[in-house]
Coordinates of C-alpha atoms and ligand atoms in Angstrom, one line a residue:
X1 CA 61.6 64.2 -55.9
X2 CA 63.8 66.4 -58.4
X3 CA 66.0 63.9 -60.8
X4 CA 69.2 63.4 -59.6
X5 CA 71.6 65.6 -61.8
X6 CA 75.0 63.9 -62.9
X7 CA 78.4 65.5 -64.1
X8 CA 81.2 64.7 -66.7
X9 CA 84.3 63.1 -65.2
X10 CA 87.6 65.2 -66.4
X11 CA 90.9 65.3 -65.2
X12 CA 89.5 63.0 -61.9
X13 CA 87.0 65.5 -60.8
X14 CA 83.0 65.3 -61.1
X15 CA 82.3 68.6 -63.6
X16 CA 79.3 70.1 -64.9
X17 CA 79.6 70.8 -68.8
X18 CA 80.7 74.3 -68.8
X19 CA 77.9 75.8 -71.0
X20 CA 75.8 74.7 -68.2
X21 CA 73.2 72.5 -70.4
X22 CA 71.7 69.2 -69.5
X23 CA 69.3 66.6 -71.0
X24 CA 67.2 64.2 -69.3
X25 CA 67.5 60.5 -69.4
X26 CA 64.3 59.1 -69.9
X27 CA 62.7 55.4 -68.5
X28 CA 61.2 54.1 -72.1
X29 CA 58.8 51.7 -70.1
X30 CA 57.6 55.1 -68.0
X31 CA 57.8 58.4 -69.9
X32 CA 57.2 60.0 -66.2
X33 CA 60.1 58.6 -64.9
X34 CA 63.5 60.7 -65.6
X35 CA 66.6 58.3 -64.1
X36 CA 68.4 61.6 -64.0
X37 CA 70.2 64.6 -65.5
X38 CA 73.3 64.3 -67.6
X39 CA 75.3 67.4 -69.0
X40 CA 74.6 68.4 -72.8
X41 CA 78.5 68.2 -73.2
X42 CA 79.8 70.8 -76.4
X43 CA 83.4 71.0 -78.1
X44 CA 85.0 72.7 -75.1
X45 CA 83.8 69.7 -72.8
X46 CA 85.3 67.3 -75.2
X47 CA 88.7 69.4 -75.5
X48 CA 89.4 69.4 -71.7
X49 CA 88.9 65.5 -71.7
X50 CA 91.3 64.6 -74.5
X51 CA 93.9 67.1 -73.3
X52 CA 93.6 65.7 -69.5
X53 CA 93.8 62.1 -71.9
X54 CA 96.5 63.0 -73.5
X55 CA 98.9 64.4 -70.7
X56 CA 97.8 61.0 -68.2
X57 CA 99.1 59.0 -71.0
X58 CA 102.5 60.2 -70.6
X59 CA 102.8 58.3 -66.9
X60 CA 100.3 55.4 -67.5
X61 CA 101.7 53.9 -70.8
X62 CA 104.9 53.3 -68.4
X63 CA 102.9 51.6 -65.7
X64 CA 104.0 47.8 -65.5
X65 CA 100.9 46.1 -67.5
X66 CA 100.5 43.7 -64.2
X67 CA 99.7 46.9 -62.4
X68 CA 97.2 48.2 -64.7
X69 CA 95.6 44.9 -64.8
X70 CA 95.1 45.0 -60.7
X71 CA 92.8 48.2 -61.4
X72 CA 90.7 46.3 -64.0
X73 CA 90.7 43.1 -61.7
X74 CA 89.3 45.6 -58.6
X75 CA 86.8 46.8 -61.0
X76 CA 85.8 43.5 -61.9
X77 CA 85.6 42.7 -58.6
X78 CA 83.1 45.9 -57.7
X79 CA 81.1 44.6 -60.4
X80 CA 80.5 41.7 -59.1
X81 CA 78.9 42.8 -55.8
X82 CA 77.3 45.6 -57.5
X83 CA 75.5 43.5 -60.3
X84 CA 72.3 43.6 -59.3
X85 CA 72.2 47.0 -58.4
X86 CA 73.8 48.2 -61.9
X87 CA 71.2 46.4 -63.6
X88 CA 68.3 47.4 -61.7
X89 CA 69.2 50.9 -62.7
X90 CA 70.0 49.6 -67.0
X91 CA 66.6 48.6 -67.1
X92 CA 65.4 51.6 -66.0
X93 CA 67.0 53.7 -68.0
X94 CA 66.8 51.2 -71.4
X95 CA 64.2 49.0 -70.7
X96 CA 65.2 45.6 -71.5
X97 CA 64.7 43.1 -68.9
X98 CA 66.4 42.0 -65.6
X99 CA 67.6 38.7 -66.8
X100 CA 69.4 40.5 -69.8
X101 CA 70.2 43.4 -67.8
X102 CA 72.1 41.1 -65.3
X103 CA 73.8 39.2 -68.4
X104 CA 75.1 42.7 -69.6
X105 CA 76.5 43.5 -66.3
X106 CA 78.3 39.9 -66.2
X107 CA 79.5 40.6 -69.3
X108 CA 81.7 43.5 -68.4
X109 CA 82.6 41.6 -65.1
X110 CA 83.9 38.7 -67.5
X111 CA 85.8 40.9 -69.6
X112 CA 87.2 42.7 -66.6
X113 CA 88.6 39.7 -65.5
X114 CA 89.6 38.5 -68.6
X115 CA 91.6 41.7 -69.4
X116 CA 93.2 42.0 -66.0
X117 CA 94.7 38.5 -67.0
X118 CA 96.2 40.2 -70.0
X119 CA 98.7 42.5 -68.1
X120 CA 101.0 39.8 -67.9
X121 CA 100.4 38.4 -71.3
X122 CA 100.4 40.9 -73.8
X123 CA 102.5 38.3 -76.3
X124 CA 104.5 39.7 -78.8
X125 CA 107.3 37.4 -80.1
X126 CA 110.7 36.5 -80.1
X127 CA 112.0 35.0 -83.4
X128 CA 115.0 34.2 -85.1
X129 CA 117.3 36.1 -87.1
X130 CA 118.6 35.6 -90.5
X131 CA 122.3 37.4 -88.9
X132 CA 124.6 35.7 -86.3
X133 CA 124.6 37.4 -83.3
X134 CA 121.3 39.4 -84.0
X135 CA 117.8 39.0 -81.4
X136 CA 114.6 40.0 -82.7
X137 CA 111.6 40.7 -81.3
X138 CA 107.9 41.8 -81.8
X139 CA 106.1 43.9 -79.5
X140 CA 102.8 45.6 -78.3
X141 CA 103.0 49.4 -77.9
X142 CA 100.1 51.4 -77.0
X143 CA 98.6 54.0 -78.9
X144 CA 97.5 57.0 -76.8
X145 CA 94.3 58.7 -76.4
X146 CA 91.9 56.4 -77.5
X147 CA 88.2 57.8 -77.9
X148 CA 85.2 55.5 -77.2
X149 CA 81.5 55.9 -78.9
X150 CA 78.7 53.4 -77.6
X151 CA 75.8 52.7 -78.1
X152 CA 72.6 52.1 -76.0
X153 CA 71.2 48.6 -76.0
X154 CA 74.3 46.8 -74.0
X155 CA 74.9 50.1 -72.0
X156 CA 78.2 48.3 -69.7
X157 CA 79.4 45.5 -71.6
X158 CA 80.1 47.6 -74.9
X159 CA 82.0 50.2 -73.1
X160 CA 83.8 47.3 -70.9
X161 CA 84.5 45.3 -74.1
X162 CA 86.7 49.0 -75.4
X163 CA 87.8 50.8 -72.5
X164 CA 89.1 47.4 -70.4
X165 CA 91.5 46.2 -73.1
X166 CA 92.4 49.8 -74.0
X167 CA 93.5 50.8 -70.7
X168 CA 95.2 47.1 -70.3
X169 CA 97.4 48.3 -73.3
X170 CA 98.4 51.1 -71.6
X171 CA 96.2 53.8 -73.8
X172 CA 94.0 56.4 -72.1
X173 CA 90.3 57.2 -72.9
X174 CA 87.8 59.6 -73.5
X175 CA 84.4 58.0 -73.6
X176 CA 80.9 59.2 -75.1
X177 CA 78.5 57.1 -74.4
X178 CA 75.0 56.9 -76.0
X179 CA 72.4 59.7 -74.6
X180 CA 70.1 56.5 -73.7
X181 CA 72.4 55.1 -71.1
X182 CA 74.4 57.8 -69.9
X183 CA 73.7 56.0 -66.3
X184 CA 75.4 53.2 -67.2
X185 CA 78.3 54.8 -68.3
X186 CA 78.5 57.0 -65.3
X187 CA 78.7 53.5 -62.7
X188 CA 81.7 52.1 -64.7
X189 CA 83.3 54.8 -64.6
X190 CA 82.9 55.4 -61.1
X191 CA 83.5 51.6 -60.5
X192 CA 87.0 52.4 -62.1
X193 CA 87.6 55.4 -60.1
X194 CA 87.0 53.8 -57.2
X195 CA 89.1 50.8 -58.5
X196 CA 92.6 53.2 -58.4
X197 CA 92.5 54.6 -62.2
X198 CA 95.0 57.7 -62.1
X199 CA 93.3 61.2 -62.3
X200 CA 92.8 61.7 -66.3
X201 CA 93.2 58.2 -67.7
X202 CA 89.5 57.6 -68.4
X203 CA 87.4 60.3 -69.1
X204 CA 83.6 60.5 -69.4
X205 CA 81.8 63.2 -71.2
X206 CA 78.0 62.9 -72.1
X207 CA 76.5 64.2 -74.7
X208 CA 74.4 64.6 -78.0
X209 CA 76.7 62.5 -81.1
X210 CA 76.4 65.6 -83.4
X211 CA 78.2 67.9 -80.7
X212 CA 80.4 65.3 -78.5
X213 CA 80.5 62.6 -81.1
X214 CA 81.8 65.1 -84.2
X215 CA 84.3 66.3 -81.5
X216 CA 85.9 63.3 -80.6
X217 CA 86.3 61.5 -83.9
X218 CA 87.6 64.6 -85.6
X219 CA 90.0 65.5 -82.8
X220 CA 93.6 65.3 -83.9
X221 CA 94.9 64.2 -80.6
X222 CA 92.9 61.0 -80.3
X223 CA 94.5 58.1 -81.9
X224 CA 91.8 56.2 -82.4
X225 CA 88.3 55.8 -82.5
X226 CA 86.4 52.6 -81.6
X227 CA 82.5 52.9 -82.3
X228 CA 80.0 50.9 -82.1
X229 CA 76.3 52.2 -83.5
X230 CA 75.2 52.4 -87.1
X231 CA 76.4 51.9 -90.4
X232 CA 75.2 55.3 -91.3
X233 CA 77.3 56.9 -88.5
X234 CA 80.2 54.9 -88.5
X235 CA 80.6 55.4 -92.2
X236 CA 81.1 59.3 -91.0
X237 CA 83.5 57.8 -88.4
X238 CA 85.4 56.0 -91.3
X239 CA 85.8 59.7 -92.8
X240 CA 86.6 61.6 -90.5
X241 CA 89.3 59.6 -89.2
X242 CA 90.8 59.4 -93.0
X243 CA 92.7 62.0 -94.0
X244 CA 95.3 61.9 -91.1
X245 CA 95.4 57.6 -91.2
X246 CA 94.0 57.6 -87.3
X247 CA 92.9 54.1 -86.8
X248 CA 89.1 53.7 -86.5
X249 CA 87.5 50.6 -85.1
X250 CA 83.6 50.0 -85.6
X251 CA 81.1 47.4 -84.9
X252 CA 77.8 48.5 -86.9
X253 CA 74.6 46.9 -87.8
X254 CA 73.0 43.6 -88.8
X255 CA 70.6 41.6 -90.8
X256 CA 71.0 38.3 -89.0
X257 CA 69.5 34.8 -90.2
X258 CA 68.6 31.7 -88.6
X259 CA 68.2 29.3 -90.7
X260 CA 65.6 26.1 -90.0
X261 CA 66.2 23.3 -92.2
X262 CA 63.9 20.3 -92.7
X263 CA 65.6 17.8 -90.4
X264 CA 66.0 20.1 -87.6
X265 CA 65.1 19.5 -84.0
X266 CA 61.6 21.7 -84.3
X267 CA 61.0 22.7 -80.8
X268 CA 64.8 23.8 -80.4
X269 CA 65.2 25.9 -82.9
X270 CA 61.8 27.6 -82.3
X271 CA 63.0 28.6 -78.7
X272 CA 65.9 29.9 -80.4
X273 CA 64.2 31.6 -83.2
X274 CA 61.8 33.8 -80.3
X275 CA 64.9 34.2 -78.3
X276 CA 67.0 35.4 -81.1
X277 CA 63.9 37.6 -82.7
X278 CA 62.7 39.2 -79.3
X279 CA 65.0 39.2 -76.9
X280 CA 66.4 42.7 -76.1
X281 CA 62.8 43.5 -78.3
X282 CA 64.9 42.8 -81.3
X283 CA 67.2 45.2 -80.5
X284 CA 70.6 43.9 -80.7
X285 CA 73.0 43.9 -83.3
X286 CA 72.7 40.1 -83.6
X287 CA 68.9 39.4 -83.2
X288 CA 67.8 37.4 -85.3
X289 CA 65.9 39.6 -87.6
X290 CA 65.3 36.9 -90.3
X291 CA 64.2 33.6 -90.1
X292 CA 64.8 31.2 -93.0
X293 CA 62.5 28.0 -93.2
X294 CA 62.5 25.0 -95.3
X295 CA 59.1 24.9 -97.2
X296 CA 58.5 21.1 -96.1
X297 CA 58.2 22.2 -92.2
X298 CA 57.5 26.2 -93.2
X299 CA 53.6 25.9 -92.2
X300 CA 53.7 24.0 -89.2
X301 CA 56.8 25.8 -87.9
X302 CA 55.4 29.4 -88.9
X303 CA 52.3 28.5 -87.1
X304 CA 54.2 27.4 -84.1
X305 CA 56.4 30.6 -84.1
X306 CA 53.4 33.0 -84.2
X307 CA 51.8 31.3 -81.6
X308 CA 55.0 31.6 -79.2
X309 CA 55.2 35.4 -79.9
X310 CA 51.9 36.5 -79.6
X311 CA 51.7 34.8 -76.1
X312 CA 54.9 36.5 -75.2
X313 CA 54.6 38.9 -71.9
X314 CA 55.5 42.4 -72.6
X315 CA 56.0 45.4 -70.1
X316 CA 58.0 46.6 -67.5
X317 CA 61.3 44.8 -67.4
X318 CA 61.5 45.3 -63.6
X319 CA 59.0 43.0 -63.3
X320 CA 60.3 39.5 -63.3
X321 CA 57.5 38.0 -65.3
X322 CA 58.1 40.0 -68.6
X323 CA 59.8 38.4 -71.2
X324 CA 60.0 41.4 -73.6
X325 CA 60.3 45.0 -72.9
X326 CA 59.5 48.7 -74.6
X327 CA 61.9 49.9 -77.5
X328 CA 64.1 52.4 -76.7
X329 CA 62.4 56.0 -77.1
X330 CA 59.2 56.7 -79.0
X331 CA 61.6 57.5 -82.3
X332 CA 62.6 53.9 -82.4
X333 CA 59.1 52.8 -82.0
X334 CA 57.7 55.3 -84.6
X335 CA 60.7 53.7 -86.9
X336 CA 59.7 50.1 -86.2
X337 CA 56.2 50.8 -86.8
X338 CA 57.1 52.4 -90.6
X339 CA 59.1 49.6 -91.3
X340 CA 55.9 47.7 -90.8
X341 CA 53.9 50.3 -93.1
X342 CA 56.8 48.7 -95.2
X343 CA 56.4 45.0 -95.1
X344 CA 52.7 45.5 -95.4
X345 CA 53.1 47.8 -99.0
X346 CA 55.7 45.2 -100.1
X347 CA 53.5 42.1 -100.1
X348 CA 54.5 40.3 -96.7
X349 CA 52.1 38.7 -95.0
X350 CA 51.7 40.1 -91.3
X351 CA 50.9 37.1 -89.4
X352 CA 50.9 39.1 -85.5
X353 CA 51.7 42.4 -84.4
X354 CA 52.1 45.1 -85.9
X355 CA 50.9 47.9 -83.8
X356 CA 52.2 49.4 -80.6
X357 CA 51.1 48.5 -78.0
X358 CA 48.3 50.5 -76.2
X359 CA 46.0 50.6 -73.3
X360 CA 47.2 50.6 -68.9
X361 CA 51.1 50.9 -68.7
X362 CA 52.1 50.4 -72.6
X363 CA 50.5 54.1 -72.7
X364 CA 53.4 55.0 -70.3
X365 CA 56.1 53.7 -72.5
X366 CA 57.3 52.9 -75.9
X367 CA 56.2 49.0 -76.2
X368 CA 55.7 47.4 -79.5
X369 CA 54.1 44.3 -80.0
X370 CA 56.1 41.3 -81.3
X371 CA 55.8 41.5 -85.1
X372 CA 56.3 38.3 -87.6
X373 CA 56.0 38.6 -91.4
X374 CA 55.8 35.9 -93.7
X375 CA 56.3 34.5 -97.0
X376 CA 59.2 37.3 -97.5
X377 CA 61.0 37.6 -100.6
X378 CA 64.6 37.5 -99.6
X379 CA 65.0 40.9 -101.8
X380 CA 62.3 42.6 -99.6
X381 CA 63.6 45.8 -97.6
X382 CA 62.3 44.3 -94.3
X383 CA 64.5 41.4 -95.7
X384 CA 67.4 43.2 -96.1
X385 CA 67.6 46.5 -93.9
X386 CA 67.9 46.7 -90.2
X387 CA 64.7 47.3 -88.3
X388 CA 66.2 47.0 -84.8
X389 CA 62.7 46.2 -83.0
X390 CA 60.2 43.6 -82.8
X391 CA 59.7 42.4 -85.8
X392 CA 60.9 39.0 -87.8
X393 CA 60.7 38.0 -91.5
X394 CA 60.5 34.8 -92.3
X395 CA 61.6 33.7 -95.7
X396 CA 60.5 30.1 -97.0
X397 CA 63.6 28.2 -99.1
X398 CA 63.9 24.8 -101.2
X399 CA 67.3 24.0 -100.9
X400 CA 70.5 23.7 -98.8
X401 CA 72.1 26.1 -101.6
X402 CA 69.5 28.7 -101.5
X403 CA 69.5 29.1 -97.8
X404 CA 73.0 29.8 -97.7
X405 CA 72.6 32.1 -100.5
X406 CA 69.7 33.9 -98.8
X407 CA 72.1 34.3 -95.6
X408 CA 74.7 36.2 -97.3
X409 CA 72.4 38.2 -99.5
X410 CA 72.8 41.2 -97.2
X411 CA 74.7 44.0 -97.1
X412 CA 75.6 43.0 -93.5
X413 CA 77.9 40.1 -92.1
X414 CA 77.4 39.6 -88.2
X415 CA 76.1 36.6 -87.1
X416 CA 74.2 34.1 -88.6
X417 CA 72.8 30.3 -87.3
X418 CA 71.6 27.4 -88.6
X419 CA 69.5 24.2 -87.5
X420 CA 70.1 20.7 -88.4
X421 CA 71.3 17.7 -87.8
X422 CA 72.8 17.0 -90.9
X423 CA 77.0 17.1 -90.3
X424 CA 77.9 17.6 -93.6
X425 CA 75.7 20.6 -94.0
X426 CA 76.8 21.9 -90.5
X427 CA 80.8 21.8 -92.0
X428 CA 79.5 23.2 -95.4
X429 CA 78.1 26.2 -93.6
X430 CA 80.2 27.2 -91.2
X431 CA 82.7 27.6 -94.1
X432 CA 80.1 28.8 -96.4
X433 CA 78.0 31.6 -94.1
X434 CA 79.9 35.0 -94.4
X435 CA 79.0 36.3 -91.7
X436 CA 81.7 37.0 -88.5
X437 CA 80.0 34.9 -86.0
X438 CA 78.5 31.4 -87.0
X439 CA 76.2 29.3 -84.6
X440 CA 75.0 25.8 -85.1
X441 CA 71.8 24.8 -83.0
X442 CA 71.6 27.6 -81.6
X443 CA 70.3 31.2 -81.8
X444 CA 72.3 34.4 -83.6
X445 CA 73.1 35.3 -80.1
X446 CA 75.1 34.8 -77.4
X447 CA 78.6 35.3 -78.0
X448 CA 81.5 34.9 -75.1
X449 CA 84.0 37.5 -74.4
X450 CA 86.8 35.3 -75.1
X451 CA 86.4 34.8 -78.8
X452 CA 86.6 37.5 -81.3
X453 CA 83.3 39.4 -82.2
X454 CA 82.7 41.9 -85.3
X455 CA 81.3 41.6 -88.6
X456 CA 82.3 41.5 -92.0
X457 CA 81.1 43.9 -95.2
X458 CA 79.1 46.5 -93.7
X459 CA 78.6 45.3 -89.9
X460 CA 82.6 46.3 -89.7
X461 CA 86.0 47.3 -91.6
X462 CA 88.2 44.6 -90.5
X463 CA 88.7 44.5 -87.0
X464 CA 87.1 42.1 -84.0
X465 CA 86.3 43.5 -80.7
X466 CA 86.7 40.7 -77.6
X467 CA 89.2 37.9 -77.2
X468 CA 92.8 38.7 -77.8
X469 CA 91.8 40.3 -81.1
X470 CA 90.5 43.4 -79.1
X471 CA 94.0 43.8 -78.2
X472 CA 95.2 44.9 -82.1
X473 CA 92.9 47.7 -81.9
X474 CA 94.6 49.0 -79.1
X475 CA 97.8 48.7 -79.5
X476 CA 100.9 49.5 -82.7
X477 CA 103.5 46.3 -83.1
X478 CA 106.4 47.0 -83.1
X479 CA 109.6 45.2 -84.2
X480 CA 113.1 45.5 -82.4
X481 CA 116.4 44.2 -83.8
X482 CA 119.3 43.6 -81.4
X483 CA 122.4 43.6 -83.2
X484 CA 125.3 42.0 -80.8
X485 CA 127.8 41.4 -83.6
X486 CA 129.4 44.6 -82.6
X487 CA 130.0 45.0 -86.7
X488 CA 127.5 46.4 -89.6
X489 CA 125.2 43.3 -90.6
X490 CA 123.5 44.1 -93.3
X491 CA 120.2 42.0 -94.0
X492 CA 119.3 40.6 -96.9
X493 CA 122.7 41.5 -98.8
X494 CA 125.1 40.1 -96.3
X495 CA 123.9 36.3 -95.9
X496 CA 123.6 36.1 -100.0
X497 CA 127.3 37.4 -100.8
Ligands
NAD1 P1 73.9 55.4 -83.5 O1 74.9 55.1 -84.6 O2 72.8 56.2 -83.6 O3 74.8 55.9 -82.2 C1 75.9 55.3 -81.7 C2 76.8 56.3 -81.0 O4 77.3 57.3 -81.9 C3 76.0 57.1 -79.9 O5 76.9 57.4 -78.8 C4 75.7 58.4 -80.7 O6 75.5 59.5 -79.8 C5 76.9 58.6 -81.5 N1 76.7 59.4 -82.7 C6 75.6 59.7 -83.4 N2 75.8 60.5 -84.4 C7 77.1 60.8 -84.4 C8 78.0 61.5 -85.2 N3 77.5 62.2 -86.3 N4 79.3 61.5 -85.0 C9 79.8 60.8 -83.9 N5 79.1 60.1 -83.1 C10 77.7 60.1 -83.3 O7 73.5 53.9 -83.0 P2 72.5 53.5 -81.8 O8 71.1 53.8 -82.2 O9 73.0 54.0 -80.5 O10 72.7 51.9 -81.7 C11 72.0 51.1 -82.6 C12 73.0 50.6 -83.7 O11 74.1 50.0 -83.1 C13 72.4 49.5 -84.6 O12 72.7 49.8 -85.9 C14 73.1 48.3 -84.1 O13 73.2 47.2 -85.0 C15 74.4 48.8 -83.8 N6 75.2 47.9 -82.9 C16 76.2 47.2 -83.4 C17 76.9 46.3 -82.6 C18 78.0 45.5 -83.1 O14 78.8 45.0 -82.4 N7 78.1 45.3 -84.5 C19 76.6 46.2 -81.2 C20 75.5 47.0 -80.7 C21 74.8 47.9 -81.6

């Protein structure tokens, strides 16, 4: 059967890109299997889209919030009886497996929810004023046309985690998602179609970053840009969006730690240092792709750890039994496998792994086996720089003081974790770890929609998706004065006289 062939949503109509190109979307766990046909997008795509943004946002910033929110609550709802269906088809077209693909899904049905409940929050403030007779106010204002870059390993909760609270706020949105998942992206946006959005409030248009991405973040009529991908593009985000002050949101990469001190509960923090170092085959932005390990438990733990990974199942994540599946695309895998080349020239000691996997279906796909170096030296580069696969380095540490230190000794700030039972050292580091998200007995991973999520230094520039924080991304404050003296108060000068 021919692949299914997919169109760009514009202006509430299914379209083709107009130069007529496509690309395939590929299954990484079977090469032979293309999920489908999405349109190779170019400038003129991307124009149409913001234009059709621009004009809907003229009606839908004056839709009553509570009304917006019943759209998002309806999509939420579609999500929910569509779950298993959308995440059938995100491990097809990405690879990791049901279990995760189900959480993403429920991610984007939480934050659905959750959003829908803002349209009849949306706080501002009312405060006093320094003048008799005078009301002030602070409120939220929407922007406009916001534009939305994604990545591909959590294909639905991503873009849910941008475009819900966007729309919420009364923006509207062209999204580009990442050429991985461009299936994904194509169900929410039908979901929210078929949920009541207004023709030309959300916009989808697939395509490559260099032709669709480039467009959208140098486009003078988007207001602003949330991204989520790597540090390398986002810092082209960051400069593009410069030089006319558009507001630019981005989530980037990580270097995540657990850290395993001497009195920790052994067997719990080795299930959370496999789940944090292969889930999603180490491809999140919060695995944990370093493992810290005090040197009185470092042998017996290390052996321990190794022994868990290598007896992990890889392979098809449509098959229930896997517990790890393929990376991404062969690139990825190549890239993993170099950083390997890496660790090996640098002096770490390869303890499993290594290679990728070969031989029956791992010939079909891009899988990788789970990879653990150890005795690295905090300062190595598979120490320090993301790898986004496999692959964990585990560093041995004396002290308290020196694990901390060894945590925030990268350029990155997302999420970081540490075992023990010790409550003076839990206190100590959660005020100490610089990273955005902290977790105590328990893995890098696994954050809730309702609290604010982003990283400091190079993992973002200031801003937190999720939670209520989403919502300053999204919108302007503004701050009304209501003079009812009926005579010229002046502030300031007129209540020091
Ligand atoms: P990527 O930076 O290659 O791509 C992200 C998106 O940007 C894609 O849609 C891509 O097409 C687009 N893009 C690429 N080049 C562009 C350009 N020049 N201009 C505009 N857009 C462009 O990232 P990826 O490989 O899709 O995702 C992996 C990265 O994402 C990792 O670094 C990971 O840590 C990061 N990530 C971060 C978070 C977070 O919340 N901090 C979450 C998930 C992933």
């Amino acid at each position: 059967m021919p692949p299914k062939v997919y169109k760009n949503y514009i202006k509430g109509e299914w379209v083709e890109a107009r130069c007529g190109k496509g690309f395939e979307n590929l299954n990484p766990a079977d090469k032979n299997d293309v999920v489908g046909l999405f349109p190779a997008s170019d400038k003129c795509d991307l124009d149409a889209a913001v234009d059709t943004a621009k004009q809907a946002f003229k009606s839908w910033r004056l839709v009553p919030p509570p009304k917006r929110a019943e759209v998002l609550f309806r999509a939420a709802q579609v999500l929910v009886e569509r779950k298993e269906e959308l995440a059938r088809d995100m491990t097809r077209e990405m690879g990791k497996v049901l279990r995760e693909t189900r959480g993403d899904v429920q991610e984007a049905i939480d934050m659905g929810f959750y959003m829908a409940g803002e349209g009849r929050r949306l706080f501002g403030q009312t405060t006093t004023s320094e003048l008799p007779h005078k009301f002030a106010m602070s409120i939220r204002q929407p922007i406009g046309v916001v534009g939305v870059i994604t990545p591909w390993n959590f294909p639905l909760a991503i873009p849910a985690w941008k475009i819900f609270p966007a729309l919420v706020a009364g923006n509207t949105v062209v999204f580009k998602p990442a050429s991985d998942t461009p299936l994904s992206a194509y169900h929410l946006v039908k979901i929210l179609n078929e949920a009541g959005l207004p023709k030309g409030v959300l916009n989808l248009v697939t395509g490559s970053g260099g032709a669709v991405g480039v467009s959208l973040m140098t486009h003078p009529d988007v207001g602003v840009i949330t991204f989520t991908g790597s540090t390398e593009v986002g810092r082209e985000v960051s400069k593009a969006c410069a030089p006319d002050f558009r507001h630019c949101h981005l989530e980037m990469g990580g270097k995540n730690i657990i850290l395993v001190m001497e009195d920790a509960n052994i067997d719990l923090a080795l299930d959370g240092a496999l789940w944090g170092g292969f889930g999603t085959t180490g491809q999140r932005c919060t695995a944990a792709s370093r493992l810290g390990v005090h040197k009185k438990i470092y042998k017996q733990f290390v052996a321990k750890f190794v022994e868990r990974a290598k007896n992990l199942k890889v392979g098809n994540g449509l098959d229930p039994s896997v517990e790890m599946g393929p990376c991404i695309n062969d690139r990825q895998a190549q890239s993993v496998h170099n950083y390997v080349g890496i660790g090996k020239n640098e002096g770490a000691q390869l303890l499993c792994g290594g290679e990728p996997l070969t031989g029956g279906e791992y010939d079909l796909g891009a899988f990788y086996a789970p990879t653990i170096f150890g005795d690295c030296h905090p300062k190595m580069r598979i120490a320090q720089e993301e790898i986004f696969g496999p692959v964990v380095s585990v560093i041995p540490f004396e002290s308290f003081e020196e694990a901390i230190e060894i945590a925030n000794g990268v350029v990155y700030g997302l999420s970081s974790s540490i075992y023990t039972r010790d409550v003076n050292r839990v206190f100590t580091a959660m005020r100490d770890l610089s990273t955005g998200i902290v977790y105590v007995n328990a893995p890098t991973i696994g954050a809730e929609i309702h609290l604010p999520f982003g990283g400091t230094k190079q993992t973002g520039n200031g801003h937190r998706e999720a939670g209520t924080a989403a919502l300053d991304v999204f919108t302007e404050w503004k701050a009304v004065y209501v003079d009812f003296s009926g005579a010229l108060q002046r502030a300031q000068i007129d209540t020091h006289t």
